[in-house]
Structures are given as C-alpha cells and as structure tokens.
Amino acid sequence: MEPLIPTKTLKRVSPKALLTKSPLLQSTFKCQRFFFNSHLHALPNRRIPSLKIDSKLKTSQDNKKKPITQKIILSEGAPPLSEDVAGNEETSAKSQNSSSPMPVLRFFKKIPRRFLALLSNLPLAIGEMFSIAALMALGTVIDQGEAPDFYFQKYPEDNPLLGFFTWRWVLGLGFDHMFSSPVFLGMLVLLAASLMACTYTTQIPLVKVARRWSFLHSVEAIRKQEYADSLPRASVQDLGIILMGAGYEVFLKGPCLYAFKGLAGRFAPIGVHLAMLLIMAGGTLSAAGSYRGSVTVPQGLNFIVGDVLRPNGFLSTPMSSFNTEVHINRFYMDYYDSGEVSQFHTDLSLFDLDGKEVLRKTISVNDPLRYGGVTIYQTDWSISALQIRKDDEGPFNLAVAPLKLNGDKKLFGTFLPVADSDSPNVKGISMLARDLQSIVLYDQEGKFAGVRRPNSKLPIEIDGIKIVIEDAIGSSGLDLKTDPGVPIVYAGFGALMLTTCISYLSHSQIWALQDGTTVVVGGKTNRAKVEFPEEMNRLLDRVPEIVDSSL
C-alpha cells in the first residue's frame, strides 16, 4: 500500500472516495467486531449527503462472515484552516458568521488589561467570598430590622462590645439591615466583577483554544503528547471510524486525523460563573427589592395587603395585588394528646377592588398562600376576645390581653367586673386561657372557681352570677412578603448544579498521522488522566490490521 502524502491545501473528500479507498472495505484484515453510529467530518465545509453502506468484515478470531450495517453520516465540514511555518499545523475554527461581539465583551475590551488581570486574580476573589461570608454571619448575630432604640440599649457607647463595637457601627454601616446595606451590596458587586473578568480573560480564551481543530503533520509532535503509540499496518481512516464509535468527533485532512470529545466540559466553568451571577443578582433583588410586613388579625376581620407591607430597599416596587383585601373567615388549632398546640390554621378569603372573591385557602405553618406575587405565611396566634353570656344576657365580648410569662408559654387573661366599674376598688371574675380549648375562672377573691370549654354551653355560677363561655375568638398571626428574586435564585442554583456536573466531563483530544503503513497516534485529556490511556488502548486494539490480500 502506498503511503499517504500530507498536503498543504484542503481537498474535498467525497463520500465515495472516503469509503471505497479505506482499507477497511478493501482488504482482508484482523480486527475485533465493532459497531458505531456517529459523525465523520470531511473537509472543507460543504454539505454532504448521508450514506448507508452494508459491508462484510472478516476477523482473525472468527472466519465466518457476518454482515454489519454501518451508517456513516458525513456532515458539514470544518471552517477554513491555517498552518504555521514549522509544519505542525495549529488551525483555528472561526465562525462562519463573523458577527460583532456581544455588548458585554465590547465593554470588557475597553477596560485596561492590567485592571482586568487584577479583578480576575484568584486570591482577590477568595478574599471577596470570605468577606461576604463574614458579613452574612454578622447579619445573623445582629438583630435585623429593629428600631434604633433597640441598638442604643444593646450596643451602648459606655460599654462597647469587644471594646469598640457600638450602635454607631450598626446604624452607620447599615448593619441593622445587613443584606441591603451598601457594604454587603458593594462586596457582591465586586465579586460579580471578578467573576466576569475571570470569564473574559481566562475561561472564554480556554474555550476558544479547545474549539481549535489542530492537525499535527509531524511524528515528533504527536509523540510529545501525554499518550502516544503507533499502529503498524493500519489505516488512519479505520482509526477514525473506531473513534466515531466511541463518541468522538472526527476530522480528516489527507493523512492527518484530529478527534475530540467532551467539549461541553470546557464550557462548564463559564456556566458556573453565570450561575453564581444569577444567584447574587437574585439575592440582591430579594434584599433590596422586596416588601415585608406582619399583622395579627382577629377572626372575622379584614385588612388590606398594601397597608401591611413595607418596602425593604431602593428596588422595591409596589404591585397591583397590594389592593387585595384579606378576610379571616376562621382561625382554629390542632392539639397533641398532651394538650399542647401542634398546628394552627387560618381560613382566608381574598377579594379584589370590586369585592369579588378571587381566592380562598386555609393556610397553616409551612403551607402559605400565594397570590399576585404576595406570599402570606401562618406564623403566630393569640386570643383576641372571649364571648360570654351573663345571667342569660348577651353575648358580650370581653377583650383578652397577653400576660408575660417566663419561657415560651403563652397565657391570656380578661376580667368581668361585677360591681360599679367606676369604683377605685372594682372587683370581678377573672378568666385565664392558655389556648382555645379551655378557660379557667376565678371568683372575686381570686379563688379557683372552675374550668369551662368554649361552646360547651355549660354554665358556671360564681358569686351568684351565672356565666356561660360561648366562644374563644382567636387571632391569626400572619407574615406577608414579596420576593421577586426567588425565581432567579432558584434558576441560578439549578444552573450551578447542572454546570458543576458538566464540568466533570473530560475534554479528550486525539491526533493521528499516516506514516507509510504505520499510523502514529497521540492524545491528551484535561481530567481522566488514568482512564484515558486505558480507553486509548481499548480503542487501538479494535483498529483492524491490514494484511496482504494475496495471503
């Protein structure tokens, strides 16, 4: 077989010539049986129809002829190639549509290289991330959103924390609203600038280099690769077919072959940077563009969403749903067998400006209501009033007040006067409640009189007064908020997980040169340093050996 001579000009490789000249289809040879269905790229860039070829292979291990149906698709070829003077061809694939760069890239081109190098410095980026983490930790230690008097008392100047930290630090630097403070947002902007500078100066050039189609025209250059081997009595076209079956993209130019796979792994770092930018943008929008508010509403009353919500930052923008009216239809609680409160629920109805009910839902802890960008959470509860009958008169509503207790237990109390309420020493019946299940009653002397359940209709007589507890009216504690950054943060974390997984894909490159009847093969990879030689050995073992057909 005559050796293939390298050429300096690109020639069109027709499907017929490429397939019929291959020793794989002409000679009797030794090989292992293989299957593939991939893409073979022929140069130059012209659209070539797909062919389906039925061929019969004969192996040394099995003398029986077994037909193998092979579908070879010759797709559009490579862009124009350029060679260097030394003879080792370094070819760059330029885009066929040489459109103008993106506006962001044009912006970075105007920035001095020295400044970009400073921004993309890895120690600087690590320092920025540690600074942001420290500010976030400080934001969890310092109570957020409290009134100035709270910080005056907690961080007084006459007794500074750590000898220097007073309320002036908290209020002056905005640490009372840490995640929308200028210091925190400034660190986020600096980290975002570092990520974009790193992407522009490092990651994008790496991708451009990875996309270059390199044809090496000397045996010495191929043997300098991380992996190198030679196949006597073999064909570079047969090697290309084997590589296609292993998932490689294969390009041929005369006696030279270039193949690669795993290019997506080179794009992954750019995706990771973009995902981090999305997370930071969403977090900033949540901190500086949201509304928050809390309200405690008795059962049966209403409130307007916009009256409760307050803006969190300079990016906060009101929405049309702020005009929605919320009605508390019912508030009730679930209890453990021990009598402790296990869950509390609120039946809510939402009405538009025309008084039409647009949504109704019963919410509970960890099961909020969402409408028009506003989320309503069930967070707390209390008792607003006791409804009683006195000597078969009424019912009357007695206002209930919370009483202070040590610990997190709740206690509510009210008072029913039985004498002249204008008297300075007015006496009456006291009623205490820990929840909506039962009411404890005490007489005018403060002695225990009995326990009654609301709605039991069971009267109790105290100091000659007959009392019936009709109902205990609960109040629902609700937190309302808008958070426009949540979808962006979720999208950023999803992209971060995906691109992180993609980044583990190895970008493998293989070069081959037909040197007479010998094929010299070399290759390298950026990750799987141990697996790559093993994969190459398996693939080269499958390349058929060409023997004289007369034997």
Coordinates of C-alpha atoms in Angstrom, one line a residue:
M1 CA 0.0 0.0 0.0
E2 CA 1.4 3.4 -0.9
P3 CA 1.9 5.9 1.9
L4 CA -0.4 8.8 2.2
I5 CA 1.4 12.1 1.4
P6 CA 0.5 15.1 3.6
T7 CA -0.8 18.1 1.6
K8 CA -0.8 21.8 2.4
T9 CA -4.1 22.5 0.7
L10 CA -7.5 21.2 1.6
K11 CA -9.3 19.0 -0.8
R12 CA -12.8 17.9 -0.8
V13 CA -13.2 14.3 0.4
S14 CA -16.2 12.8 -1.3
P15 CA -18.2 10.1 0.4
K16 CA -17.4 7.6 -2.3
A17 CA -13.7 8.2 -2.2
L18 CA -13.5 8.3 1.5
L19 CA -15.3 4.9 1.9
T20 CA -14.1 3.0 -1.1
K21 CA -10.4 3.9 -0.6
S22 CA -10.5 2.8 3.0
P23 CA -8.6 -0.5 3.6
L24 CA -11.4 -1.4 6.0
L25 CA -13.6 -2.0 3.0
Q26 CA -11.0 -3.3 0.5
S27 CA -8.6 -5.7 2.4
T28 CA -8.8 -8.8 4.4
F29 CA -7.7 -7.9 7.9
K30 CA -7.6 -8.9 11.6
C31 CA -9.8 -7.0 14.0
Q32 CA -12.5 -7.2 16.6
R33 CA -16.1 -6.6 15.6
F34 CA -17.4 -3.1 16.4
F35 CA -20.5 -1.0 15.9
F36 CA -20.9 2.7 15.6
N37 CA -23.4 5.4 14.6
S38 CA -21.6 8.8 14.7
H39 CA -20.5 11.7 12.6
L40 CA -17.4 11.9 10.4
H41 CA -16.5 15.4 9.4
A42 CA -14.8 15.8 6.0
L43 CA -13.1 19.0 4.9
P44 CA -13.8 21.5 3.5
N45 CA -17.1 22.9 4.7
R46 CA -19.7 21.5 2.2
R47 CA -22.9 19.7 2.9
I48 CA -22.5 16.0 2.0
P49 CA -25.4 13.6 1.9
S50 CA -25.6 10.7 4.3
L51 CA -24.9 7.2 3.0
K52 CA -25.8 3.8 4.3
I53 CA -23.3 1.0 3.4
D54 CA -23.6 -2.7 4.0
S55 CA -20.2 -4.4 4.3
K56 CA -18.9 -7.7 5.4
L57 CA -15.9 -8.0 7.7
K58 CA -13.7 -10.9 8.3
T59 CA -11.8 -11.3 11.5
S60 CA -8.9 -13.5 12.6
Q61 CA -10.8 -14.8 15.5
D62 CA -13.9 -15.7 13.6
N63 CA -13.6 -16.8 10.0
K64 CA -17.3 -16.6 9.5
K65 CA -18.6 -13.6 7.5
K66 CA -21.0 -11.5 9.5
P67 CA -22.7 -8.5 7.8
I68 CA -22.5 -5.3 9.7
T69 CA -24.8 -2.5 8.6
Q70 CA -22.9 0.8 9.1
K71 CA -24.5 4.2 8.6
I72 CA -21.8 6.9 8.1
I73 CA -23.0 10.4 8.1
L74 CA -20.7 12.9 6.5
S75 CA -21.8 16.2 7.9
E76 CA -20.7 19.7 7.2
G77 CA -17.0 20.1 7.4
A78 CA -14.7 22.4 9.2
P79 CA -14.1 26.0 8.7
P80 CA -11.0 27.2 6.8
L81 CA -7.7 26.1 8.4
S82 CA -4.4 27.9 8.8
E83 CA -1.0 26.3 9.1
D84 CA 2.1 27.5 10.9
V85 CA 5.5 27.8 9.4
A86 CA 7.0 24.9 11.3
G87 CA 4.8 22.4 9.7
N88 CA 2.9 21.5 12.9
E89 CA -0.5 22.8 11.9
E90 CA -2.4 24.8 14.5
T91 CA -5.7 25.5 13.0
S92 CA -8.4 27.8 14.4
A93 CA -12.1 27.4 13.7
K94 CA -13.5 30.8 13.0
S95 CA -17.2 31.3 13.0
Q96 CA -18.8 31.3 9.6
N97 CA -21.0 34.2 10.7
S98 CA -18.4 36.6 12.0
S99 CA -20.9 38.8 13.8
S100 CA -19.9 41.6 16.1
P101 CA -19.1 40.6 19.7
M102 CA -21.7 40.8 22.4
P103 CA -22.1 44.2 24.2
V104 CA -20.6 42.8 27.4
L105 CA -17.5 41.7 25.5
R106 CA -17.2 45.0 23.8
F107 CA -17.4 46.7 27.2
F108 CA -14.6 44.5 28.6
K109 CA -12.4 45.3 25.6
K110 CA -12.4 48.9 26.6
I111 CA -11.1 48.1 30.1
P112 CA -7.3 48.1 30.5
R113 CA -5.8 44.6 30.6
R114 CA -3.9 45.3 33.8
F115 CA -7.1 46.2 35.6
L116 CA -8.9 43.1 34.3
A117 CA -6.0 41.0 35.5
L118 CA -6.3 42.5 38.9
L119 CA -10.0 41.8 39.1
S120 CA -9.6 38.2 37.9
N121 CA -7.0 37.5 40.5
L122 CA -7.9 34.3 42.3
P123 CA -6.8 35.3 45.8
L124 CA -8.8 38.5 45.5
A125 CA -11.9 36.5 44.6
I126 CA -11.4 34.2 47.5
G127 CA -11.0 37.2 49.8
E128 CA -14.2 38.6 48.5
M129 CA -16.1 35.4 49.1
F130 CA -14.8 35.2 52.7
S131 CA -15.7 38.8 53.3
I132 CA -19.3 38.2 52.1
A133 CA -19.5 35.0 54.3
A134 CA -18.3 37.1 57.3
L135 CA -20.9 39.8 56.7
M136 CA -23.6 37.1 56.4
A137 CA -22.5 35.6 59.7
L138 CA -22.5 39.1 61.3
G139 CA -26.1 39.6 59.9
T140 CA -27.3 36.5 61.8
V141 CA -25.7 37.7 65.1
I142 CA -27.0 41.3 64.9
D143 CA -30.8 41.6 65.2
Q144 CA -32.2 42.8 61.9
G145 CA -34.9 45.4 61.3
E146 CA -35.2 46.7 64.9
A147 CA -35.9 50.3 66.0
P148 CA -32.9 52.5 66.7
D149 CA -33.7 52.4 70.5
F150 CA -33.1 48.7 70.5
Y151 CA -29.5 49.1 69.2
F152 CA -28.9 52.1 71.6
Q153 CA -29.6 49.7 74.5
K154 CA -27.9 46.6 73.2
Y155 CA -24.7 48.2 71.9
P156 CA -24.2 51.3 74.2
E157 CA -21.3 53.6 73.9
D158 CA -20.4 53.3 77.6
N159 CA -19.9 49.6 77.3
P160 CA -18.9 48.7 73.7
L161 CA -18.8 45.2 72.5
L162 CA -15.2 43.9 72.1
G163 CA -14.1 47.3 73.3
F164 CA -15.1 49.2 70.2
F165 CA -18.4 47.9 68.6
T166 CA -21.3 50.2 69.5
W167 CA -24.6 51.2 67.9
R168 CA -22.8 53.7 65.7
W169 CA -21.2 50.8 63.8
V170 CA -24.6 49.1 63.4
L171 CA -26.6 52.1 62.2
G172 CA -23.7 53.9 60.4
L173 CA -22.8 50.9 58.2
G174 CA -26.4 49.7 57.8
F175 CA -25.8 46.5 59.7
D176 CA -29.4 46.7 61.0
H177 CA -30.4 45.7 57.5
M178 CA -27.3 43.8 56.6
F179 CA -28.3 42.2 53.3
S180 CA -29.4 45.5 51.7
S181 CA -26.6 47.6 53.3
P182 CA -24.1 49.4 51.0
V183 CA -21.2 47.4 52.4
F184 CA -22.8 44.0 51.6
L185 CA -24.1 45.0 48.2
G186 CA -20.7 46.6 47.3
M187 CA -19.0 43.3 48.1
L188 CA -21.5 41.4 45.9
V189 CA -20.8 43.9 43.0
L190 CA -17.0 43.4 43.5
L191 CA -17.3 39.6 43.4
A192 CA -19.5 39.8 40.3
A193 CA -17.0 42.0 38.6
S194 CA -14.2 39.5 39.5
L195 CA -16.3 36.6 38.0
M196 CA -17.0 38.4 34.8
A197 CA -13.3 39.5 34.5
C198 CA -12.2 35.9 35.0
T199 CA -14.7 34.6 32.5
Y200 CA -13.5 37.1 29.9
T201 CA -9.7 36.8 30.5
T202 CA -9.4 33.1 31.3
Q203 CA -12.5 30.9 30.5
I204 CA -13.5 32.3 27.2
P205 CA -9.9 32.1 25.8
L206 CA -9.7 28.5 27.0
V207 CA -12.9 27.6 25.2
K208 CA -11.6 29.2 22.0
V209 CA -8.4 27.2 22.3
A210 CA -10.4 24.0 22.9
R211 CA -12.5 24.6 19.8
R212 CA -9.5 24.9 17.5
W213 CA -9.0 21.9 15.2
S214 CA -5.3 21.0 15.3
F215 CA -3.8 18.8 12.7
L216 CA -0.2 17.7 13.5
H217 CA 1.9 16.9 10.5
S218 CA 5.0 15.5 12.2
V219 CA 5.6 12.3 14.1
E220 CA 7.7 14.1 16.7
A221 CA 4.8 16.5 17.6
I222 CA 2.4 13.6 18.1
R223 CA 4.8 11.6 20.2
K224 CA 5.2 14.5 22.6
Q225 CA 1.5 14.2 23.7
E226 CA 0.6 12.7 27.1
Y227 CA -0.3 9.4 25.4
A228 CA 1.5 8.1 22.2
D229 CA 1.5 4.9 20.3
S230 CA 1.9 3.6 16.8
L231 CA -0.1 1.0 14.8
P232 CA 1.9 -0.9 12.1
R233 CA -0.1 -1.9 9.0
A234 CA -3.1 0.3 9.9
S235 CA -5.2 3.0 8.2
V236 CA -6.0 6.4 9.6
Q237 CA -9.5 6.2 8.1
D238 CA -10.1 2.9 10.0
L239 CA -9.0 4.6 13.2
G240 CA -11.4 7.5 12.6
I241 CA -14.3 5.0 12.2
I242 CA -13.3 3.4 15.6
L243 CA -13.1 6.8 17.3
M244 CA -16.6 7.7 15.9
G245 CA -18.0 4.6 17.5
A246 CA -16.5 5.8 20.9
G247 CA -18.3 9.1 20.6
Y248 CA -15.5 11.3 19.2
E249 CA -16.0 13.9 16.6
V250 CA -13.5 13.1 13.9
F251 CA -11.9 15.3 11.2
L252 CA -9.7 14.1 8.4
K253 CA -7.3 16.1 6.2
G254 CA -5.2 14.0 3.9
P255 CA -3.1 11.6 6.1
C256 CA -3.9 13.6 9.3
L257 CA -6.7 13.0 11.8
Y258 CA -8.0 15.1 14.7
A259 CA -10.7 13.9 17.1
F260 CA -12.1 15.2 20.3
K261 CA -15.0 14.7 22.7
G262 CA -16.2 16.3 25.9
L263 CA -16.1 19.8 24.7
A264 CA -19.0 20.7 27.0
G265 CA -16.7 20.3 29.9
R266 CA -14.8 23.3 28.7
F267 CA -17.9 25.4 28.7
A268 CA -18.9 24.4 32.2
P269 CA -16.8 26.9 34.1
I270 CA -18.4 29.7 32.2
G271 CA -21.8 28.3 33.1
V272 CA -20.7 28.1 36.8
H273 CA -19.8 31.7 36.8
L274 CA -23.1 32.7 35.1
A275 CA -25.0 30.6 37.7
M276 CA -23.2 32.4 40.5
L277 CA -24.0 35.8 39.0
L278 CA -27.7 34.7 38.8
I279 CA -27.7 33.7 42.5
M280 CA -26.1 37.0 43.5
A281 CA -28.5 39.0 41.3
G282 CA -31.5 37.2 42.7
G283 CA -30.2 37.6 46.3
T284 CA -29.7 41.4 45.7
L285 CA -33.1 41.8 44.2
S286 CA -34.6 39.9 47.2
A287 CA -32.8 42.1 49.7
A288 CA -33.3 45.4 48.1
G289 CA -36.5 44.9 46.1
S290 CA -38.9 43.1 48.4
Y291 CA -41.7 44.1 50.7
R292 CA -42.3 42.6 54.2
G293 CA -44.9 43.0 56.9
S294 CA -46.6 41.3 59.9
V295 CA -50.1 41.6 61.2
T296 CA -52.3 39.9 63.9
V297 CA -55.9 39.8 62.9
P298 CA -58.9 38.5 64.9
Q299 CA -61.2 36.1 63.4
G300 CA -63.9 37.8 61.3
L301 CA -62.0 40.9 60.5
N302 CA -60.3 42.2 57.3
F303 CA -57.1 44.0 56.3
I304 CA -55.6 45.4 53.0
V305 CA -52.4 43.9 51.8
G306 CA -50.8 47.2 50.9
D307 CA -51.4 48.6 54.5
V308 CA -49.3 45.8 56.0
L309 CA -46.3 45.6 53.6
R310 CA -43.3 47.9 53.9
P311 CA -40.5 48.3 51.3
N312 CA -37.2 46.7 52.1
G313 CA -34.9 48.7 49.8
F314 CA -34.4 51.1 46.9
L315 CA -35.5 48.5 44.3
S316 CA -38.9 47.8 45.9
T317 CA -41.8 48.4 43.5
P318 CA -45.5 48.0 44.5
M319 CA -47.7 45.6 42.7
S320 CA -51.4 45.6 41.8
S321 CA -52.1 42.8 44.3
F322 CA -51.4 45.3 47.1
N323 CA -55.0 46.4 46.7
T324 CA -56.3 43.0 47.7
E325 CA -58.5 42.7 50.8
V326 CA -57.9 39.7 53.1
H327 CA -60.7 38.4 55.3
I328 CA -60.1 36.0 58.2
N329 CA -63.0 33.5 57.9
R330 CA -61.9 31.3 60.7
F331 CA -59.0 30.5 63.0
Y332 CA -58.6 27.2 64.7
M333 CA -55.9 25.0 66.2
D334 CA -54.9 21.3 66.4
Y335 CA -53.6 19.8 69.7
Y336 CA -51.5 16.9 70.8
D337 CA -52.8 14.3 73.2
S338 CA -51.0 16.1 76.0
G339 CA -53.0 19.3 75.3
E340 CA -50.1 21.2 73.7
V341 CA -50.7 23.1 70.4
S342 CA -49.5 21.1 67.4
Q343 CA -50.7 23.2 64.5
F344 CA -52.8 26.3 63.8
H345 CA -54.8 27.1 60.7
T346 CA -56.4 30.2 59.2
D347 CA -59.2 30.1 56.6
L348 CA -58.5 33.2 54.3
S349 CA -60.6 34.8 51.5
L350 CA -59.1 37.3 49.1
F351 CA -61.2 40.0 47.5
D352 CA -60.4 42.4 44.7
L353 CA -61.4 46.1 44.4
D354 CA -64.9 45.1 43.2
G355 CA -65.5 42.9 46.3
K356 CA -65.3 39.7 44.3
E357 CA -63.6 36.7 46.0
V358 CA -60.6 35.8 43.9
L359 CA -59.1 33.1 46.1
R360 CA -59.9 31.1 49.3
K361 CA -57.5 28.9 51.1
T362 CA -56.8 27.5 54.6
I363 CA -53.2 28.1 55.4
S364 CA -51.1 26.7 58.2
V365 CA -47.4 26.6 59.3
N366 CA -45.3 25.6 56.2
D367 CA -48.3 25.9 53.9
P368 CA -48.6 29.5 52.8
L369 CA -50.9 31.3 50.4
R370 CA -49.5 32.9 47.2
Y371 CA -51.3 35.4 45.1
G372 CA -50.1 38.0 42.7
G373 CA -46.5 37.8 43.9
V374 CA -47.5 38.2 47.6
T375 CA -47.0 35.3 50.0
I376 CA -48.9 35.0 53.2
Y377 CA -47.4 32.8 55.9
Q378 CA -49.0 31.5 59.1
T379 CA -46.5 32.3 61.8
D380 CA -48.3 33.1 65.2
W381 CA -51.5 33.1 67.0
S382 CA -53.2 34.7 70.0
I383 CA -56.6 35.1 71.7
S384 CA -58.4 38.4 71.0
A385 CA -61.7 38.1 73.0
L386 CA -63.9 35.8 75.0
Q387 CA -67.6 35.7 74.1
I388 CA -69.8 35.1 77.2
R389 CA -73.3 35.3 78.5
K390 CA -74.0 36.8 81.9
D391 CA -77.3 35.8 83.6
D392 CA -78.7 34.8 80.2
E393 CA -77.9 38.2 78.8
G394 CA -75.6 38.9 75.9
P395 CA -73.5 37.6 74.4
F396 CA -70.7 40.1 75.4
N397 CA -67.2 40.2 74.0
L398 CA -64.5 40.6 76.7
A399 CA -61.1 41.8 75.3
V400 CA -58.3 39.5 76.1
A401 CA -54.7 40.7 76.9
P402 CA -51.5 38.6 76.8
L403 CA -49.8 38.1 80.1
K404 CA -46.0 37.9 80.4
L405 CA -44.6 34.5 81.4
N406 CA -41.1 33.1 81.7
G407 CA -40.3 30.9 78.7
D408 CA -42.2 30.5 75.5
K409 CA -45.5 29.5 77.1
K410 CA -48.5 31.8 76.3
L411 CA -51.1 33.0 78.8
F412 CA -54.0 35.3 78.1
G413 CA -56.4 36.9 80.6
T414 CA -59.5 39.0 80.9
F415 CA -61.8 40.5 83.7
L416 CA -65.5 40.6 84.1
P417 CA -66.5 43.4 86.6
V418 CA -69.4 42.6 88.9
A419 CA -69.7 45.9 90.7
D420 CA -69.5 49.5 89.8
S421 CA -66.8 49.7 87.2
D422 CA -66.1 53.4 88.1
S423 CA -65.2 52.4 91.7
P424 CA -61.5 52.6 92.5
N425 CA -61.6 49.1 94.1
V426 CA -63.7 47.4 91.4
K427 CA -64.0 43.6 91.8
G428 CA -64.9 41.0 89.4
I429 CA -64.4 37.5 87.9
S430 CA -61.0 36.7 86.3
M431 CA -60.6 34.4 83.4
L432 CA -57.4 32.9 82.1
A433 CA -56.6 30.8 79.0
R434 CA -53.5 29.1 77.6
D435 CA -55.2 28.2 74.3
L436 CA -58.7 27.9 72.7
Q437 CA -59.5 24.6 74.5
S438 CA -60.5 25.7 78.0
I439 CA -61.0 28.7 80.2
V440 CA -60.1 28.8 83.9
L441 CA -62.3 31.1 86.1
Y442 CA -61.6 32.7 89.5
D443 CA -64.0 34.4 91.8
Q444 CA -63.8 38.0 93.2
E445 CA -61.4 36.8 96.0
G446 CA -59.1 35.2 93.4
K447 CA -60.1 31.6 94.4
F448 CA -60.4 28.9 91.7
A449 CA -64.0 28.6 90.6
G450 CA -63.9 26.1 87.7
V451 CA -63.0 25.3 84.1
R452 CA -65.2 25.6 81.1
R453 CA -64.7 24.8 77.5
P454 CA -65.9 27.3 74.9
N455 CA -69.1 26.3 73.0
S456 CA -69.9 23.7 75.7
K457 CA -73.0 25.6 76.7
L458 CA -72.3 24.5 80.3
P459 CA -73.0 27.4 82.8
I460 CA -71.0 28.1 85.9
E461 CA -72.2 30.1 88.9
I462 CA -69.7 32.4 90.6
D463 CA -70.7 34.8 93.4
G464 CA -74.3 34.4 92.4
I465 CA -73.6 35.2 88.7
K466 CA -74.3 32.6 86.1
I467 CA -71.7 32.7 83.3
V468 CA -71.7 30.7 80.0
I469 CA -68.5 30.7 77.8
E470 CA -69.9 30.9 74.3
D471 CA -66.6 31.1 72.3
A472 CA -63.0 32.0 72.4
I473 CA -62.1 34.2 69.4
G474 CA -58.6 33.6 68.2
S475 CA -56.3 35.9 66.3
S476 CA -54.1 34.8 63.4
G477 CA -50.5 36.0 63.2
L478 CA -49.6 36.4 59.6
D479 CA -46.3 37.4 57.8
L480 CA -46.6 38.9 54.3
K481 CA -43.8 39.3 51.9
T482 CA -43.0 39.8 48.2
D483 CA -39.7 38.3 47.0
P484 CA -39.1 38.9 43.2
G485 CA -35.6 37.4 43.4
V486 CA -36.7 33.9 44.4
P487 CA -37.2 32.6 40.8
I488 CA -33.8 34.0 39.8
V489 CA -32.1 32.4 42.8
Y490 CA -33.7 29.0 42.1
A491 CA -32.7 29.2 38.4
G492 CA -29.1 30.1 39.5
F493 CA -28.8 27.1 41.8
G494 CA -30.3 24.8 39.2
A495 CA -27.8 26.0 36.6
L496 CA -25.0 25.8 39.2
M497 CA -25.8 22.1 39.9
L498 CA -26.0 21.3 36.2
T499 CA -22.8 23.1 35.2
T500 CA -20.9 21.6 38.1
C501 CA -21.8 18.1 36.9
I502 CA -20.9 19.0 33.3
S503 CA -17.5 20.4 34.5
Y504 CA -16.5 16.8 35.4
L505 CA -16.7 15.8 31.7
S506 CA -13.2 15.2 30.3
H507 CA -12.2 17.0 27.2
S508 CA -10.1 14.5 25.3
Q509 CA -8.1 15.2 22.1
I510 CA -6.5 12.7 19.7
W511 CA -4.2 13.2 16.8
A512 CA -3.0 10.6 14.2
L513 CA -0.7 10.7 11.2
Q514 CA -0.5 8.1 8.4
D515 CA 3.3 7.5 8.1
G516 CA 3.6 5.0 5.3
T517 CA 1.7 1.9 6.5
T518 CA 2.1 2.9 10.1
V519 CA -0.4 5.2 12.0
V520 CA 1.2 7.3 14.7
V521 CA -1.4 8.2 17.4
G522 CA -1.2 10.7 20.3
G523 CA -3.7 12.2 22.7
K524 CA -4.3 14.1 25.9
T525 CA -7.1 14.9 28.2
N526 CA -7.7 17.5 30.9
R527 CA -9.2 15.3 33.6
A528 CA -9.3 11.5 33.3
K529 CA -5.6 11.1 33.4
V530 CA -5.8 7.4 34.5
E531 CA -8.8 6.3 32.4
F532 CA -7.7 8.0 29.2
P533 CA -4.7 5.6 28.5
E534 CA -6.9 2.6 29.2
E535 CA -9.5 3.9 26.8
M536 CA -7.0 4.6 24.1
N537 CA -5.5 1.1 24.5
R538 CA -9.0 -0.4 24.1
L539 CA -9.8 1.7 21.0
L540 CA -6.4 0.9 19.3
D541 CA -6.9 -2.8 19.9
R542 CA -10.0 -2.6 17.8
V543 CA -8.3 -1.0 14.8
P544 CA -8.0 -3.6 12.0
E545 CA -4.6 -4.7 10.9
I546 CA -4.0 -4.6 7.2
V547 CA -2.5 -7.7 5.6
D548 CA -1.7 -8.6 2.0
S549 CA -4.9 -9.8 0.3
S550 CA -2.9 -12.4 -1.5
L551 CA -2.1 -14.3 1.7

